[in-house]
Coordinates of C-alpha atoms in Angstrom, one line a residue:
M1 CA 124.5 163.3 94.1
N2 CA 123.8 166.7 95.6
L3 CA 120.6 167.5 97.4
K4 CA 120.1 171.3 97.5
R5 CA 116.9 173.0 98.3
S6 CA 116.0 176.6 99.2
R7 CA 113.0 178.7 99.7
H8 CA 113.0 179.6 95.9
G9 CA 113.5 176.2 94.4
I10 CA 115.2 172.8 94.2
S11 CA 118.2 171.8 92.2
H12 CA 119.4 168.2 91.5
L13 CA 122.9 167.8 90.0
L14 CA 122.7 164.2 88.9
L15 CA 121.2 163.9 85.4
G16 CA 121.4 167.6 84.3
A17 CA 122.8 171.0 85.2
I18 CA 121.7 174.6 85.0
S19 CA 124.4 175.6 82.7
A20 CA 126.6 173.8 80.1
G21 CA 129.7 174.3 82.3
A22 CA 128.0 172.8 85.3
L23 CA 126.9 169.9 83.1
L24 CA 130.5 169.3 82.1
L25 CA 131.6 169.3 85.7
A26 CA 128.9 166.9 86.8
L27 CA 129.2 164.3 84.1
P28 CA 132.3 162.6 85.4
Q29 CA 130.8 162.3 88.9
A30 CA 127.5 161.0 87.6
S31 CA 129.3 158.5 85.4
A32 CA 131.3 157.3 88.5
Q33 CA 128.1 157.0 90.6
M34 CA 126.4 154.9 87.9
D35 CA 129.2 152.3 88.2
T36 CA 129.0 152.3 92.1
P37 CA 126.5 150.1 94.1
A38 CA 123.6 152.1 95.5
D39 CA 124.6 151.5 99.2
Q40 CA 128.1 152.8 98.5
Q41 CA 127.2 156.0 96.5
R42 CA 128.1 159.3 98.1
H43 CA 125.6 162.1 98.6
R44 CA 125.8 165.7 99.9
I45 CA 122.9 167.2 101.7
N46 CA 122.6 171.0 101.7
L47 CA 119.0 172.0 102.8
S48 CA 118.2 175.3 104.3
D49 CA 114.8 176.0 105.8
V50 CA 112.8 173.6 103.6
E51 CA 109.6 171.7 104.3
L52 CA 110.0 168.4 106.2
T53 CA 107.9 166.7 103.6
D54 CA 110.5 167.7 100.9
L55 CA 113.3 166.1 102.9
I56 CA 111.1 162.9 103.2
E57 CA 110.6 162.9 99.5
D58 CA 114.4 163.3 98.7
V59 CA 115.4 160.6 101.2
S60 CA 112.9 158.2 99.7
I61 CA 114.5 158.7 96.3
V62 CA 118.0 158.1 97.7
T63 CA 117.3 155.1 99.9
G64 CA 114.5 153.5 98.0
Y65 CA 112.4 153.3 101.1
T66 CA 108.6 154.0 101.1
F67 CA 107.4 156.4 103.8
I68 CA 103.8 156.7 105.0
V69 CA 103.5 160.2 106.5
H70 CA 101.2 161.1 109.4
P71 CA 99.0 164.2 108.8
Q72 CA 100.7 165.9 111.8
V73 CA 104.2 165.6 110.3
R74 CA 104.8 169.3 109.4
G75 CA 107.6 171.8 109.8
R76 CA 110.8 173.3 108.3
V77 CA 114.2 171.8 108.6
T78 CA 117.8 172.7 107.9
V79 CA 120.4 170.0 107.2
T80 CA 123.9 170.5 105.9
S81 CA 126.7 168.0 105.2
Q82 CA 130.2 169.1 104.3
T83 CA 131.4 165.6 103.4
P84 CA 129.8 163.0 101.1
L85 CA 127.5 160.4 102.9
T86 CA 126.6 156.9 102.0
T87 CA 123.0 155.9 101.6
S88 CA 122.9 154.4 105.1
E89 CA 124.4 157.5 106.5
V90 CA 121.8 159.7 104.7
F91 CA 119.1 157.5 106.4
D92 CA 120.7 157.9 109.8
V93 CA 120.8 161.7 109.4
F94 CA 117.2 161.6 108.3
L95 CA 116.1 159.7 111.4
S96 CA 118.1 162.1 113.7
T97 CA 116.4 165.0 112.0
L98 CA 113.0 163.5 112.6
R99 CA 113.9 162.9 116.3
V100 CA 115.0 166.6 116.7
H101 CA 111.6 167.6 115.4
Q102 CA 109.8 165.0 117.7
F103 CA 108.9 162.6 114.9
V104 CA 109.8 158.9 114.6
A105 CA 110.0 156.4 111.7
V106 CA 108.3 153.2 112.7
P107 CA 108.9 150.0 110.6
A108 CA 105.7 149.0 108.7
G109 CA 106.9 146.2 106.4
D110 CA 109.6 145.4 103.9
R111 CA 111.5 148.7 103.2
T112 CA 108.4 150.6 104.5
Y113 CA 108.2 153.1 107.4
R114 CA 105.5 155.1 109.0
I115 CA 106.5 158.6 110.1
V116 CA 104.4 159.5 113.1
P117 CA 104.6 162.0 116.0
E118 CA 106.9 160.9 118.8
Q119 CA 104.0 160.9 121.4
T120 CA 102.2 158.1 119.5
A121 CA 105.2 156.1 118.5
S122 CA 105.3 153.9 121.6
S123 CA 102.1 152.1 120.6
D124 CA 103.5 151.2 117.2
A125 CA 107.0 150.2 118.1
S126 CA 108.2 146.9 116.7
V127 CA 109.1 144.0 119.0
T128 CA 112.7 143.2 118.4
S129 CA 115.7 142.2 120.5
R130 CA 118.0 144.7 118.9
G131 CA 117.2 147.8 116.9
R132 CA 118.7 148.0 113.4
D133 CA 118.7 151.7 113.5
G134 CA 119.4 153.7 116.6
E135 CA 116.7 156.3 115.9
L136 CA 113.8 153.7 115.5
F137 CA 111.3 153.0 118.3
V138 CA 111.5 149.4 119.4
T139 CA 109.9 147.2 122.0
Q140 CA 111.8 144.8 124.2
I141 CA 110.7 142.3 126.9
L142 CA 113.2 141.9 129.8
K143 CA 112.9 139.0 132.2
L144 CA 114.2 139.5 135.7
K145 CA 115.4 136.6 137.8
Y146 CA 116.1 138.2 141.2
F147 CA 115.1 141.9 141.3
N148 CA 111.5 142.9 141.6
A149 CA 110.1 144.1 138.3
V150 CA 107.9 146.8 139.8
E151 CA 110.8 148.4 141.6
A152 CA 113.0 148.1 138.5
A153 CA 110.4 149.9 136.4
Q154 CA 110.4 152.9 138.8
M155 CA 114.2 153.0 138.7
I156 CA 114.7 152.9 134.9
K157 CA 111.8 155.3 134.1
P158 CA 114.0 158.4 134.3
V159 CA 116.3 157.1 131.6
I160 CA 113.5 156.3 129.2
N161 CA 112.6 158.9 126.5
P162 CA 109.5 160.9 127.5
A163 CA 107.7 159.4 124.6
G164 CA 108.7 155.9 125.6
Q165 CA 107.0 153.6 128.1
V166 CA 108.0 150.9 130.6
V167 CA 105.4 148.5 132.1
A168 CA 106.1 145.9 134.8
N169 CA 104.3 142.5 135.0
K170 CA 104.3 141.5 138.6
N171 CA 103.1 137.9 138.0
S172 CA 105.9 137.0 135.5
N173 CA 108.4 139.5 136.9
T174 CA 109.1 141.0 133.5
L175 CA 109.5 144.5 132.0
V176 CA 108.0 145.7 128.7
V177 CA 110.2 148.7 127.5
V178 CA 109.4 150.9 124.5
D179 CA 112.1 153.4 123.5
Y180 CA 114.6 154.4 120.9
A181 CA 116.9 151.6 119.8
S182 CA 119.9 153.7 120.6
N183 CA 118.7 154.0 124.2
M184 CA 117.7 150.3 124.6
A185 CA 121.2 149.1 125.2
R186 CA 121.6 151.5 128.1
V187 CA 118.3 150.3 129.5
R188 CA 119.4 146.7 129.3
E189 CA 122.6 147.4 131.0
I190 CA 120.9 149.1 133.9
V191 CA 118.4 146.3 134.3
A192 CA 121.2 143.7 134.2
Q193 CA 123.0 145.5 137.1
L194 CA 119.8 145.6 139.1
D195 CA 119.0 141.9 138.4
E196 CA 122.1 140.6 140.0
D197 CA 121.7 138.0 142.8
Q198 CA 122.5 140.0 145.9
S199 CA 121.2 137.4 148.3
M200 CA 123.4 136.0 151.1
V201 CA 123.5 132.3 152.1
E202 CA 124.6 131.2 155.6
T203 CA 124.6 127.8 157.3
L204 CA 124.3 127.5 161.0
E205 CA 124.9 124.2 162.9
L206 CA 122.6 123.8 165.9
R207 CA 123.5 122.1 169.1
N208 CA 120.3 122.2 171.2
V209 CA 117.3 123.1 169.1
P210 CA 116.2 120.7 166.4
A211 CA 116.7 122.0 162.9
R212 CA 113.1 121.4 161.9
E213 CA 111.8 123.4 164.9
M214 CA 114.3 126.3 164.1
E215 CA 113.1 126.3 160.5
T216 CA 109.5 126.7 161.6
I217 CA 110.3 129.6 164.0
L218 CA 112.5 131.6 161.6
N219 CA 110.1 131.2 158.6
G220 CA 107.3 132.5 160.8
L221 CA 109.3 135.7 161.3
T222 CA 109.4 136.5 157.6
D223 CA 105.7 137.1 157.4
E224 CA 105.3 138.8 160.8
F225 CA 108.2 141.3 160.3
A226 CA 108.3 141.3 156.4
M227 CA 111.9 140.2 156.3
N228 CA 113.3 138.9 153.0
F229 CA 114.9 135.6 153.8
S230 CA 114.1 131.9 153.7
V231 CA 115.2 129.0 155.9
A232 CA 115.6 125.3 155.1
A233 CA 116.4 122.6 157.6
S234 CA 119.0 119.8 157.2
E235 CA 118.0 117.2 159.7
S236 CA 121.0 114.9 159.0
T237 CA 123.4 117.5 160.3
N238 CA 120.9 119.4 162.5
S239 CA 121.7 122.6 160.6
V240 CA 119.7 125.4 159.0
I241 CA 120.5 127.2 155.7
I242 CA 119.4 130.8 155.6
R243 CA 119.2 132.7 152.3
G244 CA 118.1 136.2 151.6
D245 CA 119.0 139.9 151.9
Q246 CA 122.2 140.5 153.8
V247 CA 120.6 142.5 156.5
A248 CA 117.8 140.0 157.0
V249 CA 120.1 137.0 157.0
I250 CA 122.4 138.6 159.6
K251 CA 119.4 139.3 161.8
A252 CA 118.1 135.8 161.4
L253 CA 121.5 134.3 162.3
Q254 CA 121.5 136.4 165.5
V255 CA 118.0 135.1 166.5
A256 CA 118.9 131.5 165.7
R257 CA 122.2 131.7 167.8
R258 CA 120.4 133.2 170.7
L259 CA 117.7 130.5 170.7
D260 CA 120.4 127.8 170.4
E261 CA 122.5 129.1 173.3
T262 CA 120.9 127.5 176.3
E263 CA 121.1 123.8 176.8
R264 CA 117.6 122.3 176.6
K265 CA 116.2 120.7 179.7
R266 CA 113.3 119.0 177.8
D267 CA 112.8 116.6 174.9
N268 CA 114.6 113.7 176.6
I269 CA 111.2 111.9 176.4
R270 CA 109.2 111.9 173.2
V271 CA 105.7 110.5 172.5
I272 CA 105.3 109.9 168.8
A273 CA 101.8 109.1 167.5
L274 CA 101.9 106.9 164.4
N275 CA 99.4 107.4 161.6
N276 CA 100.0 104.4 159.4
A277 CA 102.5 101.9 160.9
K278 CA 101.8 99.8 164.0
A279 CA 103.7 100.8 167.1
E280 CA 104.4 97.2 168.2
Q281 CA 106.0 96.4 164.9
I282 CA 108.2 99.5 164.9
V283 CA 109.6 98.9 168.4
P284 CA 111.8 95.8 167.5
V285 CA 113.3 97.8 164.6
L286 CA 114.2 100.8 166.8
D287 CA 115.6 98.6 169.5
R288 CA 118.1 97.0 167.1
L289 CA 118.9 100.4 165.6
T290 CA 119.5 102.2 168.8
G291 CA 121.6 99.3 170.0
A292 CA 123.8 99.6 167.0
I293 CA 124.1 103.4 167.3
A294 CA 124.9 103.2 171.0
E295 CA 127.6 100.7 170.3
Q296 CA 129.2 102.8 167.6
Q297 CA 129.2 106.0 169.7
G298 CA 130.1 104.3 172.9
A299 CA 127.0 105.8 174.6
G300 CA 126.1 102.6 176.4
E301 CA 129.5 102.3 178.0
T302 CA 129.9 106.0 179.1
S303 CA 126.5 106.7 180.4
G304 CA 125.4 103.3 181.5
I305 CA 121.8 104.1 180.5
G306 CA 120.7 103.2 177.0
P307 CA 117.6 104.5 175.3
T308 CA 114.2 102.9 176.1
I309 CA 111.5 102.4 173.5
S310 CA 108.0 101.1 174.2
A311 CA 104.7 100.9 172.4
H312 CA 101.3 102.1 173.6
E313 CA 98.8 100.0 171.6
P314 CA 95.5 101.9 172.5
T315 CA 96.9 105.1 171.0
N316 CA 99.3 103.4 168.6
S317 CA 102.1 105.6 169.9
L318 CA 105.8 105.2 170.7
I319 CA 107.3 106.4 174.0
I320 CA 111.0 107.0 173.6
S321 CA 113.5 108.1 176.3
A322 CA 117.0 108.9 175.0
D323 CA 119.5 111.7 174.7
F324 CA 119.1 114.5 172.2
E325 CA 121.2 113.0 169.4
M326 CA 119.6 109.6 169.7
L327 CA 116.1 111.2 169.7
E328 CA 116.9 113.0 166.5
A329 CA 118.0 109.8 164.8
I330 CA 115.0 107.9 166.0
E331 CA 112.6 110.6 164.8
R332 CA 114.0 110.5 161.4
V333 CA 113.7 106.7 161.2
V334 CA 110.1 106.8 162.5
Q335 CA 109.2 109.6 160.0
S336 CA 110.4 107.4 157.1
L337 CA 108.6 104.3 158.3
D338 CA 105.3 105.9 159.2
V339 CA 104.1 106.6 155.7
R340 CA 100.9 105.7 154.0
R341 CA 101.5 102.6 152.0
P342 CA 99.8 102.0 148.7
Q343 CA 97.3 99.2 148.3
V344 CA 96.6 96.6 145.7
L345 CA 93.2 95.6 144.5
V346 CA 93.3 91.9 143.6
E347 CA 90.4 90.7 141.4
A348 CA 90.2 86.9 140.6
I349 CA 88.0 84.8 138.4
V350 CA 87.9 81.1 139.3
V351 CA 86.4 78.9 136.6
E352 CA 85.9 75.1 137.0
M353 CA 84.4 73.3 134.0
S354 CA 83.4 69.6 134.3
D355 CA 81.7 67.2 132.0
N356 CA 80.4 63.8 133.2
A357 CA 79.1 61.2 130.7
V358 CA 77.5 57.9 131.7
D359 CA 76.3 55.1 129.4
E360 CA 74.7 52.0 130.9
L361 CA 72.9 49.0 129.3
G362 CA 71.7 45.9 131.2
L363 CA 69.3 42.9 130.7
Q364 CA 68.0 41.0 133.7
F365 CA 65.6 37.9 133.7
V366 CA 64.3 35.3 136.1
V367 CA 62.6 31.9 135.6
S368 CA 61.3 30.0 138.6
G369 CA 58.9 27.2 139.4
T370 CA 56.1 27.7 142.0
G371 CA 55.6 24.1 143.1
D372 CA 57.2 22.1 145.9
D373 CA 60.1 21.3 143.7
I374 CA 61.2 24.8 142.5
P375 CA 63.9 25.1 139.8
F376 CA 65.3 28.6 139.7
A377 CA 67.4 30.7 137.2
S378 CA 68.1 34.5 137.4
T379 CA 70.5 37.3 136.4
N380 CA 70.9 40.3 138.6
Y381 CA 73.6 43.0 138.4
S382 CA 74.4 45.5 141.1
R383 CA 74.9 48.4 138.7
S384 CA 71.5 47.9 137.1
A385 CA 68.1 48.9 138.4
P386 CA 65.5 47.8 139.3
N387 CA 66.2 45.0 141.7
M388 CA 65.0 41.9 139.8
L389 CA 64.7 39.6 142.8
A390 CA 62.5 42.2 144.6
L391 CA 60.2 42.4 141.6
T392 CA 60.0 38.7 141.4
G393 CA 59.0 38.4 145.0
A394 CA 56.4 41.0 144.6
L395 CA 54.9 39.3 141.6
A396 CA 54.8 36.0 143.4
S397 CA 53.1 37.4 146.5
E398 CA 49.4 38.0 146.8
G399 CA 48.3 41.4 145.5
G400 CA 51.2 41.9 143.1
L401 CA 52.5 45.5 143.0
S402 CA 49.5 47.0 144.8
G403 CA 51.7 49.2 147.0
D404 CA 49.5 49.0 150.1
G405 CA 52.6 48.5 152.3
S406 CA 51.5 45.0 153.5
N407 CA 54.3 43.1 151.9
Q408 CA 58.0 43.9 152.3
F409 CA 58.7 42.5 148.7
Q410 CA 56.3 45.0 147.3
D411 CA 57.9 48.0 149.2
A412 CA 61.4 46.9 148.0
A413 CA 60.2 46.6 144.4
I414 CA 58.5 49.9 144.4
S415 CA 61.6 51.6 145.8
S416 CA 63.6 50.0 143.1
L417 CA 61.3 51.2 140.4
L418 CA 61.4 54.8 141.7
G419 CA 65.1 55.0 141.2
L420 CA 65.0 54.2 137.5
E421 CA 66.7 56.4 134.9
G422 CA 66.5 56.2 131.1
L423 CA 64.5 53.6 129.2
T424 CA 63.1 50.5 131.0
L425 CA 61.3 47.7 129.2
G426 CA 60.1 44.5 130.8
G427 CA 57.5 42.0 131.5
G428 CA 56.6 39.0 133.7
G429 CA 54.0 36.8 135.1
V430 CA 52.9 33.2 136.1
S431 CA 52.1 30.5 133.6
G432 CA 51.1 27.3 135.3
D433 CA 53.8 26.4 137.8
T434 CA 56.3 28.7 136.1
L435 CA 57.2 32.3 137.2
F436 CA 59.1 34.4 134.7
G437 CA 60.2 38.0 134.3
V438 CA 62.6 40.1 132.1
I439 CA 63.7 43.8 132.3
L440 CA 65.9 45.9 129.9
N441 CA 67.3 49.2 131.3
A442 CA 69.2 51.6 129.0
V443 CA 70.7 54.9 130.4
E444 CA 72.8 57.7 128.8
R445 CA 73.6 60.6 131.1
D446 CA 75.7 63.7 130.3
V447 CA 76.2 66.4 132.9
A448 CA 78.2 69.6 132.2
S449 CA 78.8 72.2 135.0
N450 CA 80.6 75.5 135.0
I451 CA 81.4 76.9 138.5
L452 CA 82.3 80.6 138.4
S453 CA 83.5 82.6 141.3
T454 CA 84.8 86.1 141.4
P455 CA 86.6 86.8 144.8
M456 CA 88.0 90.3 145.1
L457 CA 90.0 91.9 147.9
M458 CA 92.1 95.0 148.8
A459 CA 95.5 94.4 150.4
V460 CA 98.0 96.9 151.7
D461 CA 101.5 96.6 150.3
N462 CA 103.4 93.8 152.0
E463 CA 100.4 92.7 154.0
T464 CA 98.5 89.4 153.6
S465 CA 94.8 89.6 152.8
S466 CA 92.4 86.7 152.7
I467 CA 88.9 86.0 151.5
I468 CA 86.8 82.8 151.7
V469 CA 83.3 82.1 150.4
G470 CA 81.9 78.7 151.3
Q471 CA 80.8 76.6 154.2
E472 CA 82.2 74.9 157.3
I473 CA 81.6 71.2 157.6
P474 CA 82.3 69.0 160.6
I475 CA 85.1 66.5 160.3
T476 CA 85.5 63.8 163.1
T477 CA 89.0 63.8 164.4
G478 CA 88.6 61.4 167.3
E479 CA 86.2 59.2 169.2
V480 CA 86.4 57.6 172.7
L481 CA 84.1 55.1 174.3
G482 CA 83.9 53.8 177.9
S483 CA 84.8 50.2 179.0
D484 CA 81.2 49.1 178.5
N485 CA 80.6 51.3 175.4
S486 CA 79.1 54.0 177.6
N487 CA 79.8 57.7 177.7
P488 CA 80.8 58.1 174.1
F489 CA 83.0 61.2 173.3
R490 CA 83.7 62.6 169.9
T491 CA 86.0 65.4 168.8
V492 CA 85.1 67.4 165.7
E493 CA 87.0 69.9 163.6
R494 CA 85.4 72.5 161.4
K495 CA 86.8 72.7 157.9
N496 CA 86.3 75.4 155.3
V497 CA 84.9 74.3 152.0
G498 CA 84.4 76.7 149.1
V499 CA 86.6 79.3 147.3
Q500 CA 89.5 80.8 149.3
L501 CA 92.1 83.4 148.1
D502 CA 95.1 84.5 150.1
V503 CA 97.3 87.2 148.6
T504 CA 100.4 89.1 149.8
P505 CA 101.3 91.9 147.3
Q506 CA 104.6 93.7 147.0
I507 CA 104.8 96.8 144.8
G508 CA 108.1 97.0 142.9
E509 CA 109.8 99.4 140.5
G510 CA 107.9 100.5 137.4
D511 CA 104.5 99.7 138.9
S512 CA 105.1 96.0 138.9
V513 CA 103.4 93.9 141.6
K514 CA 104.8 90.7 143.1
L515 CA 102.0 88.5 144.3
S516 CA 102.3 85.6 146.7
I517 CA 99.1 83.6 146.0
Y518 CA 97.3 80.7 147.7
Q519 CA 94.1 79.8 145.8
E520 CA 91.8 77.0 146.9
A521 CA 88.6 75.6 145.4
S522 CA 87.0 72.8 147.3
N523 CA 83.6 71.1 147.7
V524 CA 81.9 68.1 149.3
A525 CA 81.9 65.1 147.0
D526 CA 79.9 62.6 149.2
A527 CA 79.1 61.7 152.8
I528 CA 80.3 58.2 153.6
A529 CA 79.1 58.0 157.3
S530 CA 77.7 60.1 160.0
G531 CA 80.2 63.0 160.3
E532 CA 82.4 61.7 157.6
F533 CA 82.8 63.4 154.3
I534 CA 84.7 63.1 151.1
T535 CA 85.8 66.5 149.7
N536 CA 87.3 67.6 146.4
K537 CA 90.1 70.1 146.7
R538 CA 92.1 72.0 144.1
S539 CA 94.7 74.5 145.3
I540 CA 97.5 76.7 143.9
T541 CA 100.4 78.1 145.8
T542 CA 102.7 80.3 143.8
T543 CA 104.5 83.7 143.5
V544 CA 104.1 85.7 140.3
V545 CA 105.1 89.2 139.0
A546 CA 102.6 91.2 137.0
D547 CA 102.3 94.8 135.9
D548 CA 99.7 97.2 137.2
G549 CA 96.3 96.2 135.6
E550 CA 97.7 93.1 133.8
I551 CA 95.7 89.9 133.8
I552 CA 97.6 86.7 134.5
V553 CA 96.3 83.1 134.4
L554 CA 97.0 80.3 136.9
G555 CA 96.1 76.7 136.9
G556 CA 94.8 75.3 133.7
L557 CA 94.8 71.7 135.2
V558 CA 92.8 69.4 133.0
E559 CA 91.8 66.1 134.6
Q560 CA 90.0 63.3 132.6
T561 CA 89.0 60.0 134.0
S562 CA 87.4 57.1 132.0
S563 CA 86.0 53.9 133.6
I564 CA 84.3 50.9 132.0
S565 CA 82.4 48.4 134.1
N566 CA 81.0 45.1 132.7
S567 CA 79.0 42.4 134.6
Q568 CA 78.1 39.2 132.9
V569 CA 77.3 35.5 133.5
P570 CA 80.4 33.4 133.0
I571 CA 80.6 31.7 129.6
L572 CA 77.1 32.7 128.6
G573 CA 78.1 36.4 128.4
D574 CA 80.8 35.5 125.9
L575 CA 78.6 33.6 123.5
P576 CA 78.2 35.2 120.2
G577 CA 74.8 36.6 119.3
V578 CA 73.1 35.8 122.7
G579 CA 76.0 37.0 124.9
P580 CA 74.4 40.5 125.6
L581 CA 71.4 38.7 127.1
F582 CA 73.6 37.7 130.0
K583 CA 75.6 40.9 130.4
S584 CA 75.4 44.5 131.9
R585 CA 77.7 47.2 130.6
G586 CA 78.5 50.7 132.0
K587 CA 80.9 53.4 130.8
T588 CA 81.8 56.7 132.7
N589 CA 83.8 59.7 131.4
V590 CA 84.7 62.6 133.8
K591 CA 86.6 65.7 132.6
T592 CA 87.5 68.7 134.8
N593 CA 89.3 71.9 133.9
L594 CA 90.3 74.5 136.6
M595 CA 91.6 77.9 135.7
V596 CA 92.2 81.1 137.7
F597 CA 92.5 84.6 136.3
I598 CA 94.0 87.3 138.5
R599 CA 94.4 91.0 137.9
P600 CA 96.2 93.3 140.4
T601 CA 95.5 97.1 140.3
I602 CA 97.7 99.5 142.4
V603 CA 95.7 102.0 144.5
R604 CA 98.0 104.8 145.7
D605 CA 95.8 107.6 146.9
P606 CA 92.2 108.4 148.1
E607 CA 91.2 109.3 144.5
D608 CA 92.1 105.9 143.2
V609 CA 90.1 104.3 146.1
R610 CA 87.1 106.4 145.2
L611 CA 87.3 105.6 141.5
T612 CA 87.6 101.9 142.2
T613 CA 84.8 101.8 144.7
T614 CA 82.5 103.8 142.4
Q615 CA 83.2 101.5 139.4
K616 CA 82.3 98.3 141.4
F617 CA 79.2 99.9 143.0
R618 CA 77.9 101.0 139.7
Y619 CA 78.3 97.5 138.2
L620 CA 76.3 95.9 141.0
R621 CA 73.7 98.7 140.9
A622 CA 73.3 98.2 137.1
Q623 CA 72.7 94.5 137.7
E624 CA 70.1 95.3 140.4
L625 CA 68.2 97.7 138.1
M626 CA 68.2 95.1 135.2
R627 CA 66.5 92.6 137.5
S628 CA 64.2 95.1 139.2
E629 CA 60.8 96.2 137.7
G630 CA 60.9 99.6 139.4
D631 CA 63.1 102.6 138.8
G632 CA 64.6 102.8 142.3
S633 CA 67.6 101.1 143.7
L634 CA 67.5 99.2 147.1
M635 CA 71.3 99.5 147.3
D636 CA 71.2 103.3 147.2
E637 CA 68.5 103.3 149.9
F638 CA 70.5 100.8 152.0
V639 CA 73.8 102.9 151.8
S640 CA 71.9 106.1 152.6
D641 CA 69.9 104.7 155.5
V642 CA 72.6 102.4 157.1
L643 CA 75.8 104.2 156.4
G644 CA 74.4 107.7 156.4
A645 CA 76.3 108.7 153.3
A646 CA 75.7 109.3 149.6
P647 CA 76.1 106.2 147.4
P648 CA 79.5 106.0 145.6
G649 CA 79.4 107.8 142.3
S650 CA 76.2 109.7 143.1

């Protein structure tokens, strides 16, 4: 295909010719092109001083591309090719022609381009890693690792086309470059050369100055003198690693060597204030450690004077006297031991459920004469009430059960009646010379109790914490009397009775908690004499492992006791039919179940402590507000007035 335009017209030699001879010459070529793929067809361009829009139209026909032309795209062009060109080569020539006349083709979709002035092309350039055509405007984002992006932008700006742009992002240390695709490879190469790691790394072993102290001194110089280097300390080898620009690193090395030249006359004695650990607990550890180090190094034999370590309890400090190397080792050990340890919040629920059932049935009677010759018959059982003999004596005495306190039988009878439980039926009297009385007592008693306690405590990792809620009761442990029972002397021990919880937590890997637990629940069962008590005690001693926030159960001991007590008159109590008249029966069932639920929660930082405290305080405050008739909270007022601080969670 021939493209040929002039000022007087346009001729296309593809489908027709101006003359018959020309047509005959063109037919073979046209026939060959029809059998050739479009991207491999050959074209000749021979344009002389034609409108640029005409060139755009012809290239659109050849390439099949759609061009959107900016209104400012005007001018006349001349393009001549002596050899046939492929479709791709025609498009490349077209892009070069546009660039010569300061216009650019910007991709605008599938096989679509916008032709705009070069000055405005930078705002429309496509974002791509590599340009398909060298004369297209493209945008690339270049990330720099070492070199400063602002300085790089200033250095590559001269190689960017005047219509292109380069913008530096200081925060992300990146460059945004807009330029011709053919020039982008050159820009990337320059940026890559600038972004090479030019830093220098040197290690200096110190003899006198501690590495941590040298690190602090040198890093302070970087800000004061604006020097580009950084320093890191290696305490195990007492060395510093210096990294940065070559000039800055060399200068820092000179300063470090100068500071490390003179043998230090100080630091043979150190006073280390501890923030978390106890000084008296650290001293034995350091004594054993320094003894082992001195034995390995032979320091004790050569110098004759070993290190001394003592604790000052009022300030919780360590006073250490040793040579420089020993001091460095001791400081590293103390730094590792004196750390804030996590805590464990241990919440427990102690539940004791008991059920006591008692059934009693007893019949008592008395028959007696009142004359000189007194026959007598009676049944009386110790388990049953009232006291039949006391009632009989009161009935036989003058005044009956008047209760005026003049007769001891009357007092005993009234006391016996006051202790009655259940149903009591009876009767009695005097008929002639015969005194008689009968009493029936039936009792059924069922007592259920549920003792609930919720002890809670906070324990530091590997430290024992205890809580007890109860009473102290006196227990007699000894008694001494004089030879004539004079000057009595008694020794008494106080014993705790209530709910007690002792916990030693140990935090393990994966937020697991090992708990050494002692749980005790005790109470006073009865008092048998002055200063003598019978106590019930249930305790658990165990070691368990639980995850953070997991609830575990302990105990679950169920105790059930049943007892049956029968009292009867021999032979008569066994008679069929009338046997129950001579019998008293009692049955008791006691069932007890003790269970303990424990939940450990790891508290690592002040924020965890604050959240835990706030949660518990809000729970108690809500209970107070539910019971209170007003809107205010006494707990809030108490915390504000006594502690002088805002209530948790306010």
